[in-house]
CSV table of C-alpha atoms and ligand atoms in Angstrom, one decimal:
chain,number,residue,atom,x,y,z
A,1,UNK,CA,20.4,27.4,11.6
A,2,UNK,CA,19.6,28.2,7.9
A,3,UNK,CA,16.3,26.6,6.6
A,4,UNK,CA,16.5,24.4,3.7
A,5,UNK,CA,14.9,24.5,0.2
A,6,UNK,CA,14.5,21.5,-2.3
A,7,UNK,CA,13.9,22.4,-5.8
A,8,UNK,CA,12.6,19.9,-8.3
A,9,UNK,CA,13.1,21.2,-11.9
A,10,UNK,CA,11.1,20.1,-14.8
A,11,UNK,CA,11.9,20.7,-18.4
A,12,UNK,CA,14.8,22.4,-20.2
A,13,UNK,CA,18.1,23.8,-19.4
A,14,UNK,CA,16.5,27.3,-19.1
A,15,UNK,CA,14.8,26.0,-16.1
A,16,UNK,CA,17.8,24.3,-14.7
A,17,UNK,CA,19.7,27.5,-14.7
A,18,UNK,CA,16.8,29.4,-13.3
A,19,UNK,CA,16.6,26.8,-10.4
A,20,UNK,CA,20.3,27.4,-9.7
A,21,UNK,CA,19.6,31.1,-9.6
A,22,UNK,CA,16.7,30.6,-7.2
A,23,UNK,CA,19.1,28.7,-4.8
A,24,UNK,CA,21.4,31.8,-4.8
A,25,UNK,CA,18.5,34.3,-4.3
A,26,UNK,CA,17.1,32.3,-1.5
A,27,UNK,CA,20.3,32.7,0.4
A,28,UNK,CA,19.1,36.2,1.2
A,29,UNK,CA,16.1,34.7,2.9
A,30,UNK,CA,18.5,32.4,4.9
A,31,UNK,CA,17.8,29.2,2.9
A,32,UNK,CA,20.4,26.6,1.8
A,33,UNK,CA,19.9,23.8,-0.7
A,34,UNK,CA,18.4,20.5,0.7
A,35,UNK,CA,19.4,17.2,-0.8
A,36,UNK,CA,15.9,15.6,-0.4
A,37,UNK,CA,12.4,16.6,0.3
A,38,UNK,CA,12.6,14.9,3.7
A,39,UNK,CA,15.0,17.5,5.0
A,40,UNK,CA,13.4,20.5,3.3
A,41,UNK,CA,11.3,23.3,4.9
A,42,UNK,CA,10.5,24.7,1.6
A,43,UNK,CA,9.8,22.8,-1.7
A,44,UNK,CA,9.8,24.6,-4.9
A,45,UNK,CA,8.7,23.0,-8.1
A,46,UNK,CA,10.1,24.8,-11.3
A,47,UNK,CA,7.7,23.7,-13.9
A,48,UNK,CA,7.3,23.1,-17.6
A,49,UNK,CA,4.4,23.2,-19.8
A,50,UNK,CA,5.9,22.3,-23.2
A,51,UNK,CA,4.2,19.0,-23.3
A,52,UNK,CA,1.2,17.5,-21.8
A,53,UNK,CA,3.3,14.8,-20.0
A,54,UNK,CA,5.4,17.4,-18.0
A,55,UNK,CA,2.0,18.9,-17.0
A,56,UNK,CA,0.8,15.7,-15.6
A,57,UNK,CA,4.0,14.9,-13.8
A,58,UNK,CA,3.6,18.4,-12.0
A,59,UNK,CA,0.1,17.7,-11.1
A,60,UNK,CA,1.1,14.4,-9.5
A,61,UNK,CA,4.0,16.0,-7.7
A,62,UNK,CA,1.7,18.6,-6.3
A,63,UNK,CA,-0.6,15.8,-5.0
A,64,UNK,CA,2.3,14.3,-3.0
A,65,UNK,CA,3.4,17.6,-1.7
A,66,UNK,CA,-0.1,18.1,-0.1
A,67,UNK,CA,0.7,15.1,2.0
A,68,UNK,CA,4.3,16.2,2.6
A,69,UNK,CA,3.1,19.6,3.9
A,70,UNK,CA,0.6,18.1,6.4
A,71,UNK,CA,3.5,16.2,8.0
A,72,UNK,CA,4.9,19.2,9.8
A,73,UNK,CA,3.7,22.8,10.7
A,74,UNK,CA,5.5,25.5,8.9
A,75,UNK,CA,6.4,23.6,5.6
A,76,UNK,CA,6.1,25.7,2.6
A,77,UNK,CA,5.2,24.9,-1.2
A,78,UNK,CA,6.2,27.1,-4.1
A,79,UNK,CA,5.5,26.7,-7.8
A,80,UNK,CA,7.4,28.7,-10.5
A,81,UNK,CA,8.2,28.3,-14.2
A,82,UNK,CA,6.3,28.0,-17.3
A,83,UNK,CA,3.2,26.1,-15.9
A,84,UNK,CA,2.8,28.7,-13.0
A,85,UNK,CA,3.2,31.5,-15.6
A,86,UNK,CA,0.4,29.9,-17.9
A,87,UNK,CA,-2.1,28.5,-15.2
A,88,UNK,CA,-1.2,30.4,-12.1
A,89,UNK,CA,-4.8,31.2,-11.2
A,90,UNK,CA,-6.0,27.7,-11.8
A,91,UNK,CA,-3.1,26.1,-9.8
A,92,UNK,CA,-3.8,28.3,-6.7
A,93,UNK,CA,-7.5,27.4,-7.0
A,94,UNK,CA,-6.9,23.6,-7.5
A,95,UNK,CA,-4.0,23.3,-5.1
A,96,UNK,CA,-4.6,25.6,-2.0
A,97,UNK,CA,-1.7,24.0,-0.2
A,98,UNK,CA,0.5,25.9,-2.5
A,99,UNK,CA,1.9,29.1,-0.7
A,100,UNK,CA,3.5,30.8,-3.6
A,101,UNK,CA,3.0,30.9,-7.3
A,102,UNK,CA,5.4,32.9,-9.4
A,103,UNK,CA,6.0,33.4,-13.0
A,104,UNK,CA,9.1,33.4,-15.3
A,105,UNK,CA,9.4,37.2,-15.0
A,106,UNK,CA,9.0,37.3,-11.2
A,107,UNK,CA,12.0,35.1,-10.1
A,108,UNK,CA,13.8,38.1,-8.5
A,109,UNK,CA,10.8,38.5,-6.2
A,110,UNK,CA,11.2,35.0,-4.6
A,111,UNK,CA,12.9,35.9,-1.4
A,112,UNK,CA,10.2,38.5,-0.5
A,113,UNK,CA,7.5,36.0,-1.4
A,114,UNK,CA,9.0,33.3,0.8
A,115,UNK,CA,9.2,35.7,3.7
A,116,UNK,CA,5.5,36.6,3.2
A,117,UNK,CA,4.6,32.9,3.2
A,118,UNK,CA,6.6,32.3,6.4
A,119,UNK,CA,4.0,34.8,7.9
A,120,UNK,CA,1.2,33.0,6.4
A,121,UNK,CA,0.5,35.4,3.5
A,122,UNK,CA,0.2,33.5,0.2
A,123,UNK,CA,1.3,35.1,-3.0
A,124,UNK,CA,0.7,34.8,-6.7
A,125,UNK,CA,2.9,37.0,-9.0
A,126,UNK,CA,2.6,36.2,-12.6
A,127,UNK,CA,2.8,39.5,-14.4
A,128,UNK,CA,4.9,39.6,-17.6
A,129,UNK,CA,6.9,42.6,-16.5
A,130,UNK,CA,10.0,41.9,-18.6
A,131,UNK,CA,11.9,41.9,-15.3
A,132,UNK,CA,15.3,40.3,-15.8
A,133,UNK,CA,16.9,41.4,-12.5
A,134,UNK,CA,17.2,37.8,-11.4
A,135,UNK,CA,20.1,37.8,-14.0
A,136,UNK,CA,22.1,39.7,-11.3
A,137,UNK,CA,22.1,36.6,-9.0
A,138,UNK,CA,24.9,34.3,-10.1
A,139,UNK,CA,23.4,30.7,-10.6
A,140,UNK,CA,24.5,28.5,-7.8
A,141,UNK,CA,27.1,25.9,-9.0
A,142,UNK,CA,28.7,23.2,-6.8
A,143,UNK,CA,32.2,23.6,-5.8
A,144,UNK,CA,34.6,21.8,-8.2
A,145,UNK,CA,32.1,22.1,-11.1
A,146,UNK,CA,33.8,21.9,-14.5
A,147,UNK,CA,30.9,23.1,-16.5
A,148,UNK,CA,28.3,25.9,-16.0
A,149,UNK,CA,25.5,27.3,-18.0
A,150,UNK,CA,25.3,31.0,-18.7
A,151,UNK,CA,22.0,32.6,-19.7
A,152,UNK,CA,22.4,35.1,-22.6
A,153,UNK,CA,18.8,35.8,-23.4
A,154,UNK,CA,15.3,34.7,-22.5
A,155,UNK,CA,12.0,34.5,-24.3
A,156,UNK,CA,11.2,34.0,-28.0
A,157,UNK,CA,9.7,35.9,-30.7
A,158,UNK,CA,9.2,33.2,-33.3
A,159,UNK,CA,5.8,31.9,-32.3
A,160,UNK,CA,6.2,28.4,-33.9
A,161,UNK,CA,2.8,27.0,-34.3
A,162,UNK,CA,3.1,24.3,-31.8
A,163,UNK,CA,5.1,26.0,-29.0
A,164,UNK,CA,4.1,27.6,-25.8
A,165,UNK,CA,7.4,29.2,-25.1
A,166,UNK,CA,6.6,32.8,-26.3
A,167,UNK,CA,3.5,32.7,-24.2
A,168,UNK,CA,5.0,31.5,-21.0
A,169,UNK,CA,8.6,33.0,-21.3
A,170,UNK,CA,7.6,36.3,-23.0
A,171,UNK,CA,9.4,38.1,-25.9
A,172,UNK,CA,12.9,37.8,-26.6
A,173,UNK,CA,15.1,39.9,-24.3
A,174,UNK,CA,19.0,39.7,-24.6
A,175,UNK,CA,21.3,40.2,-21.6
A,176,UNK,CA,23.9,42.9,-21.9
A,177,UNK,CA,27.3,41.5,-23.2
A,178,UNK,CA,29.2,43.1,-20.4
A,179,UNK,CA,27.2,41.1,-17.7
A,180,UNK,CA,27.7,37.9,-19.6
A,181,UNK,CA,31.5,38.4,-20.0
A,182,UNK,CA,31.7,39.1,-16.2
A,183,UNK,CA,29.8,36.0,-15.4
A,184,UNK,CA,32.1,33.9,-17.7
A,185,UNK,CA,35.2,35.6,-16.0
A,186,UNK,CA,34.1,34.8,-12.6
A,187,UNK,CA,33.4,31.1,-13.7
A,188,UNK,CA,36.8,30.8,-15.1
A,189,UNK,CA,38.2,32.2,-11.7
A,190,UNK,CA,36.2,29.4,-10.0
A,191,UNK,CA,37.9,26.8,-12.1
A,192,UNK,CA,35.0,26.1,-14.7
A,193,UNK,CA,36.4,25.0,-18.0
A,194,UNK,CA,33.3,24.9,-20.2
A,195,UNK,CA,30.5,27.4,-20.5
A,196,UNK,CA,27.1,26.6,-22.1
A,197,UNK,CA,25.5,29.7,-23.5
A,198,UNK,CA,21.7,29.5,-23.1
A,199,UNK,CA,18.8,31.1,-24.9
A,200,UNK,CA,15.7,29.9,-26.6
A,201,UNK,CA,17.1,31.3,-29.9
A,202,UNK,CA,20.8,32.2,-29.4
A,203,UNK,CA,21.5,33.1,-33.0
A,204,UNK,CA,19.2,36.4,-32.7
A,205,UNK,CA,21.1,37.4,-29.6
A,206,UNK,CA,21.3,41.2,-29.3
A,207,UNK,CA,19.4,42.0,-32.6
A,208,UNK,CA,16.5,43.9,-30.8
A,209,UNK,CA,18.7,45.6,-28.2
A,210,UNK,CA,21.4,46.7,-30.7
A,211,UNK,CA,24.1,44.6,-28.7
A,212,UNK,CA,27.0,43.0,-30.3
A,213,UNK,CA,26.1,40.0,-32.6
A,214,UNK,CA,26.1,36.5,-31.4
A,215,UNK,CA,29.3,35.6,-33.3
A,216,UNK,CA,31.0,38.8,-31.8
A,217,UNK,CA,29.9,37.4,-28.4
A,218,UNK,CA,31.4,34.1,-29.1
A,219,UNK,CA,34.8,35.7,-30.1
A,220,UNK,CA,34.8,37.8,-26.8
A,221,UNK,CA,34.0,34.9,-24.6
A,222,UNK,CA,36.8,32.8,-26.4
A,223,UNK,CA,39.3,35.5,-25.3
A,224,UNK,CA,38.6,35.0,-21.6
A,225,UNK,CA,41.5,33.0,-20.2
A,226,UNK,CA,40.7,29.6,-18.7
A,227,UNK,CA,37.7,28.7,-20.7
A,228,UNK,CA,38.8,25.9,-23.2
A,229,UNK,CA,35.3,24.9,-24.2
A,230,UNK,CA,32.3,26.8,-25.4
A,231,UNK,CA,29.0,25.5,-26.3
A,232,UNK,CA,25.6,27.0,-27.0
A,233,UNK,CA,22.0,26.0,-27.1
A,234,UNK,CA,19.4,26.3,-28.8
A,235,UNK,CA,20.1,27.4,-32.3
A,236,UNK,CA,17.3,28.1,-34.7
A,237,UNK,CA,18.2,26.7,-38.1
A,238,UNK,CA,16.8,29.8,-39.9
A,239,UNK,CA,18.9,32.2,-37.9
A,240,UNK,CA,22.2,30.2,-37.8
A,241,UNK,CA,24.3,32.5,-40.0
A,242,UNK,CA,27.4,32.1,-42.1
A,243,UNK,CA,29.6,34.0,-39.7
A,244,UNK,CA,28.6,31.6,-36.9
A,245,UNK,CA,29.0,28.6,-38.9
A,246,UNK,CA,32.5,29.8,-40.0
A,247,UNK,CA,33.4,30.1,-36.4
A,248,UNK,CA,33.1,26.3,-36.0
A,249,UNK,CA,36.1,26.0,-38.4
A,250,UNK,CA,38.1,29.0,-36.9
A,251,UNK,CA,37.7,28.8,-33.1
A,252,UNK,CA,39.3,26.0,-31.4
A,253,UNK,CA,37.3,26.6,-28.0
A,254,UNK,CA,33.9,26.2,-29.9
A,255,UNK,CA,33.1,22.6,-29.4
A,256,UNK,CA,32.5,20.5,-32.5
A,257,UNK,CA,28.8,19.8,-31.6
A,258,UNK,CA,25.6,21.7,-32.4
A,259,UNK,CA,22.0,21.1,-31.4
A,260,UNK,CA,20.1,22.2,-34.5
A,261,UNK,CA,16.3,21.2,-34.1
A,262,UNK,CA,14.9,20.3,-37.6
A,263,UNK,CA,11.5,19.1,-36.2
A,264,UNK,CA,10.3,17.7,-39.6
A,265,UNK,CA,11.9,16.8,-42.9
A,266,UNK,CA,8.9,17.8,-44.9
A,267,UNK,CA,8.7,21.3,-46.4
A,268,UNK,CA,4.8,21.2,-46.2
A,269,UNK,CA,5.0,20.4,-42.3
A,270,UNK,CA,7.8,23.0,-41.7
A,271,UNK,CA,5.7,25.6,-43.4
A,272,UNK,CA,2.6,24.6,-41.2
A,273,UNK,CA,4.9,24.7,-38.2
A,274,UNK,CA,6.1,28.2,-39.2
A,275,UNK,CA,9.7,27.2,-38.8
A,276,UNK,CA,10.9,29.7,-41.7
A,277,UNK,CA,13.4,27.3,-43.4
A,278,UNK,CA,13.1,24.4,-45.9
A,279,UNK,CA,14.6,21.0,-45.8
A,280,UNK,CA,17.1,22.2,-48.4
A,281,UNK,CA,18.1,25.3,-46.4
A,282,UNK,CA,18.6,23.1,-43.3
A,283,UNK,CA,20.7,20.4,-45.2
A,284,UNK,CA,22.9,23.1,-46.6
A,285,UNK,CA,23.7,24.4,-43.2
A,286,UNK,CA,24.5,21.0,-42.0
A,287,UNK,CA,27.0,20.5,-45.0
A,288,UNK,CA,28.5,23.9,-44.5
A,289,UNK,CA,29.1,23.1,-40.8
A,290,UNK,CA,30.7,19.7,-41.8
A,291,UNK,CA,33.0,21.4,-44.4
A,292,UNK,CA,34.1,23.9,-41.7
A,293,UNK,CA,34.6,21.3,-39.0
A,294,UNK,CA,35.2,17.8,-40.2
A,295,UNK,CA,33.9,15.3,-37.5
A,296,UNK,CA,31.3,17.7,-36.2
A,297,UNK,CA,28.6,16.1,-34.2
A,298,UNK,CA,24.9,16.9,-34.6
A,299,UNK,CA,21.8,16.6,-32.5
A,300,UNK,CA,18.1,17.6,-33.1
A,301,UNK,CA,14.6,17.7,-32.0
A,302,UNK,CA,11.8,16.0,-34.0
A,303,UNK,CA,8.1,16.2,-33.6
A,304,UNK,CA,6.0,13.3,-35.2
A,305,UNK,CA,2.3,13.3,-35.9
A,306,UNK,CA,2.0,17.2,-36.3
A,307,UNK,CA,-1.5,17.9,-37.6
A,308,UNK,CA,-1.8,17.0,-41.3
A,309,UNK,CA,1.5,14.8,-41.3
A,310,UNK,CA,1.1,12.1,-43.9
A,311,UNK,CA,3.2,8.9,-44.1
A,312,UNK,CA,5.1,10.5,-46.9
A,313,UNK,CA,5.8,13.7,-44.9
A,314,UNK,CA,7.1,11.3,-42.1
A,315,UNK,CA,9.3,9.4,-44.6
A,316,UNK,CA,10.9,12.8,-45.5
A,317,UNK,CA,11.8,13.1,-41.9
A,318,UNK,CA,13.4,9.6,-41.8
A,319,UNK,CA,15.3,10.6,-45.0
A,320,UNK,CA,16.7,13.7,-43.4
A,321,UNK,CA,17.9,11.5,-40.4
A,322,UNK,CA,19.6,9.1,-42.9
A,323,UNK,CA,21.3,12.0,-44.6
A,324,UNK,CA,22.5,13.8,-41.4
A,325,UNK,CA,23.1,10.7,-39.2
A,326,UNK,CA,22.7,12.6,-36.0
A,327,UNK,CA,24.7,11.6,-33.0
A,328,UNK,CA,21.5,11.9,-30.8
A,329,UNK,CA,17.9,13.3,-30.9
A,330,UNK,CA,15.0,14.1,-28.7
A,331,UNK,CA,11.8,13.1,-30.3
A,332,UNK,CA,8.2,13.5,-29.3
A,333,UNK,CA,4.6,13.0,-30.3
A,334,UNK,CA,2.9,16.2,-31.1
A,335,UNK,CA,1.0,17.4,-28.0
A,336,UNK,CA,-1.4,20.3,-28.6
A,337,UNK,CA,-0.8,23.1,-26.1
A,338,UNK,CA,-3.8,25.2,-25.3
A,339,UNK,CA,-3.3,28.8,-26.7
A,340,UNK,CA,-0.9,27.8,-29.6
A,341,UNK,CA,-2.0,28.1,-33.1
A,342,UNK,CA,-1.3,24.3,-33.8
A,343,UNK,CA,-3.9,23.4,-31.0
A,344,UNK,CA,-6.7,24.4,-33.4
A,345,UNK,CA,-5.3,22.8,-36.6
A,346,UNK,CA,-7.2,20.3,-38.5
A,347,UNK,CA,-5.9,16.9,-39.6
A,348,UNK,CA,-5.0,15.4,-36.2
A,349,UNK,CA,-2.9,12.2,-36.7
A,350,UNK,CA,-4.5,9.2,-34.9
A,351,UNK,CA,-2.6,8.4,-31.7
A,352,UNK,CA,-1.7,4.9,-32.9
A,353,UNK,CA,-0.2,6.2,-36.2
A,354,UNK,CA,1.8,8.8,-34.3
A,355,UNK,CA,3.0,6.3,-31.8
A,356,UNK,CA,4.2,4.0,-34.5
A,357,UNK,CA,6.0,6.7,-36.3
A,358,UNK,CA,7.7,7.7,-33.1
A,359,UNK,CA,8.9,4.2,-32.3
A,360,UNK,CA,10.2,4.0,-36.1
A,361,UNK,CA,12.1,7.3,-35.8
A,362,UNK,CA,13.6,6.4,-32.4
A,363,UNK,CA,14.7,2.9,-33.6
A,364,UNK,CA,16.4,4.6,-36.5
A,365,UNK,CA,18.1,7.2,-34.3
A,366,UNK,CA,19.2,4.3,-31.9
A,367,UNK,CA,20.9,2.9,-34.8
A,368,UNK,CA,22.5,6.1,-35.9
A,369,UNK,CA,23.6,6.8,-32.3
A,370,UNK,CA,25.4,3.3,-31.8
A,371,UNK,CA,27.2,3.9,-35.2
A,372,UNK,CA,28.4,7.3,-34.3
A,373,UNK,CA,29.6,6.0,-30.9
A,374,UNK,CA,31.2,3.0,-32.4
A,375,UNK,CA,33.3,5.3,-34.8
A,376,UNK,CA,35.0,6.7,-31.6
A,377,UNK,CA,36.4,3.3,-30.6
A,378,UNK,CA,40.2,3.3,-30.8
A,379,UNK,CA,40.5,7.2,-30.8
A,380,UNK,CA,42.0,9.3,-28.0
A,381,UNK,CA,39.5,11.9,-27.0
A,382,UNK,CA,39.6,14.9,-24.6
A,383,UNK,CA,37.2,14.3,-21.8
A,384,UNK,CA,35.8,17.1,-19.4
A,385,UNK,CA,35.3,15.2,-16.1
A,386,UNK,CA,32.0,15.7,-14.4
A,387,UNK,CA,32.5,13.5,-11.5
A,388,UNK,CA,32.5,9.8,-10.4
A,389,UNK,CA,30.7,7.4,-12.7
A,390,UNK,CA,27.2,6.4,-11.4
A,391,UNK,CA,27.8,2.8,-12.5
A,392,UNK,CA,31.3,2.1,-11.1
A,393,UNK,CA,33.0,4.2,-8.3
A,394,UNK,CA,36.5,3.3,-9.6
A,395,UNK,CA,35.6,5.1,-12.9
A,396,UNK,CA,35.1,8.9,-13.6
A,397,UNK,CA,32.5,10.1,-16.1
A,398,UNK,CA,32.8,13.2,-18.4
A,399,UNK,CA,31.9,14.4,-21.8
A,400,UNK,CA,33.9,14.7,-25.0
A,401,UNK,CA,34.0,18.0,-26.8
A,402,UNK,CA,31.6,16.6,-29.4
A,403,UNK,CA,29.1,15.9,-26.4
A,404,UNK,CA,29.5,12.2,-26.0
A,405,UNK,CA,29.4,10.7,-22.4
A,406,UNK,CA,32.4,8.6,-21.5
A,407,UNK,CA,33.0,6.4,-18.4
A,408,UNK,CA,36.7,5.7,-17.9
A,409,UNK,CA,39.3,4.4,-15.6
A,410,UNK,CA,41.6,7.2,-14.6
A,411,UNK,CA,45.4,7.1,-14.1
A,412,UNK,CA,45.6,7.6,-10.2
A,413,UNK,CA,48.5,10.2,-10.6
A,414,UNK,CA,46.7,12.6,-12.8
A,415,UNK,CA,44.5,15.4,-11.9
A,416,UNK,CA,42.6,18.2,-13.6
A,417,UNK,CA,39.2,18.4,-15.3
A,418,UNK,CA,40.4,17.8,-19.0
A,419,UNK,CA,41.8,14.3,-19.5
A,420,UNK,CA,42.8,12.5,-22.6
A,421,UNK,CA,41.0,9.0,-22.8
A,422,UNK,CA,41.6,6.1,-25.0
A,423,UNK,CA,38.2,4.8,-26.2
A,424,UNK,CA,37.9,1.1,-25.8
A,425,UNK,CA,34.2,0.3,-26.3
A,426,UNK,CA,30.8,1.8,-27.1
A,427,UNK,CA,27.3,1.0,-25.5
A,428,UNK,CA,23.9,2.2,-26.7
A,429,UNK,CA,24.4,5.7,-25.3
A,430,UNK,CA,27.9,6.0,-23.8
A,431,UNK,CA,31.5,5.3,-24.5
A,432,UNK,CA,33.9,3.6,-22.2
A,433,UNK,CA,37.8,3.8,-21.9
A,434,UNK,CA,40.8,4.4,-19.9
A,435,UNK,CA,43.3,7.2,-19.5
A,436,UNK,CA,46.8,6.4,-20.9
A,437,UNK,CA,47.3,3.6,-23.4
A,438,UNK,CA,44.5,1.4,-24.3
A,439,UNK,CA,44.1,-1.6,-22.0
A,440,UNK,CA,43.2,-5.1,-23.0
B,25,SF4,S1,12.0,29.0,-31.9
B,25,SF4,FE1,9.8,28.2,-32.0
B,25,SF4,S2,10.2,26.2,-31.0
B,25,SF4,FE2,11.9,27.5,-30.3
B,25,SF4,S3,11.3,28.5,-28.4
B,25,SF4,FE3,10.8,30.0,-30.1
B,25,SF4,S4,8.7,29.5,-30.6
B,25,SF4,FE4,9.3,27.7,-29.4
């Protein structure tokens, strides 16, 4: 009887795909995925340290796992990911019920570490070895999945002033293009229609290694039969080049949506953040993308209350939003991460002012999201089905090529993962519709 592992993933898509790889790797130690903590023999937290809130959630999860572990002999707890990388020694000291602590460069070692833990030998492996052998393990994907994430690189060399990623993921390493293409081909063979290429800064793919460029990689992936949709995340606005921008106009398979994190609309704050572009540079790239692919959708990340941000800096951020009218956005209050440059910057913005700016920004974004969704009503859109709708079992749920969620009534006779849906209404965050002619 195989044992069961339950993985709780915090943070970004890089962590999600690493968790999917951990499931594959653990098969060699005779573990299969559990659907709940209750049925697990091993619970693994794949952690994030990008914001203080994620950090607190993980500490509270560890408290609960202390009780879970004492409920039956032989239960194991492992902690991996960015927080483990950054604070491994402290974690092991503060949470002695944790059997395994492993860093972002030690994922391939997981099966061995689990076998040791089964023999009551705790482990802590958090060295920055540059080991990427875990890329050899194909990420677990559920059968029938229509979309899959493919890692193309890891780490980052940018050292933006607020960001912990280069310290916990290490320097940028690109994966050989041959391996990426093999993974994409095998996903196509399994019926996957959409690949999402993942990296902290995909636009600098291959530069250090002398690999093919990112646009060349996109062209090769587009030639793999059976992959009608390609996406990528995350793009750095400074590194998004003309060739990649032009591909949005030339390459049908490249979905008309880009996540392009601006972070702030003020040049003074962008310089303090060390982002390497100005508001003007950013807006020019947005315009070029719109010209190349009319109807293109945009999403972004924002940080409000960065040290030294004045009301007028913040208003410049709002004005970028008004100009771009993003389809969606992630926005956060600045949270100083120990070890980053910005953690020691003067000019802290009072919590109340930062909170009020965040509320204003989010309310403006809600308005724009509603407006962008409403513009879809009456159109027929191709939707990639992800599964049954969570809110109504008679409906399916999927995403448009411009990355909008749609719940829709399917035609009973139709099958396949790509469906044409007539959009009938729009809510605050999703669209609704029906396959075939619009109803009602
Ligand atoms: S580009 Fe900047 S924000 Fe993005 S991961 Fe690298 S350091 Fe962090």
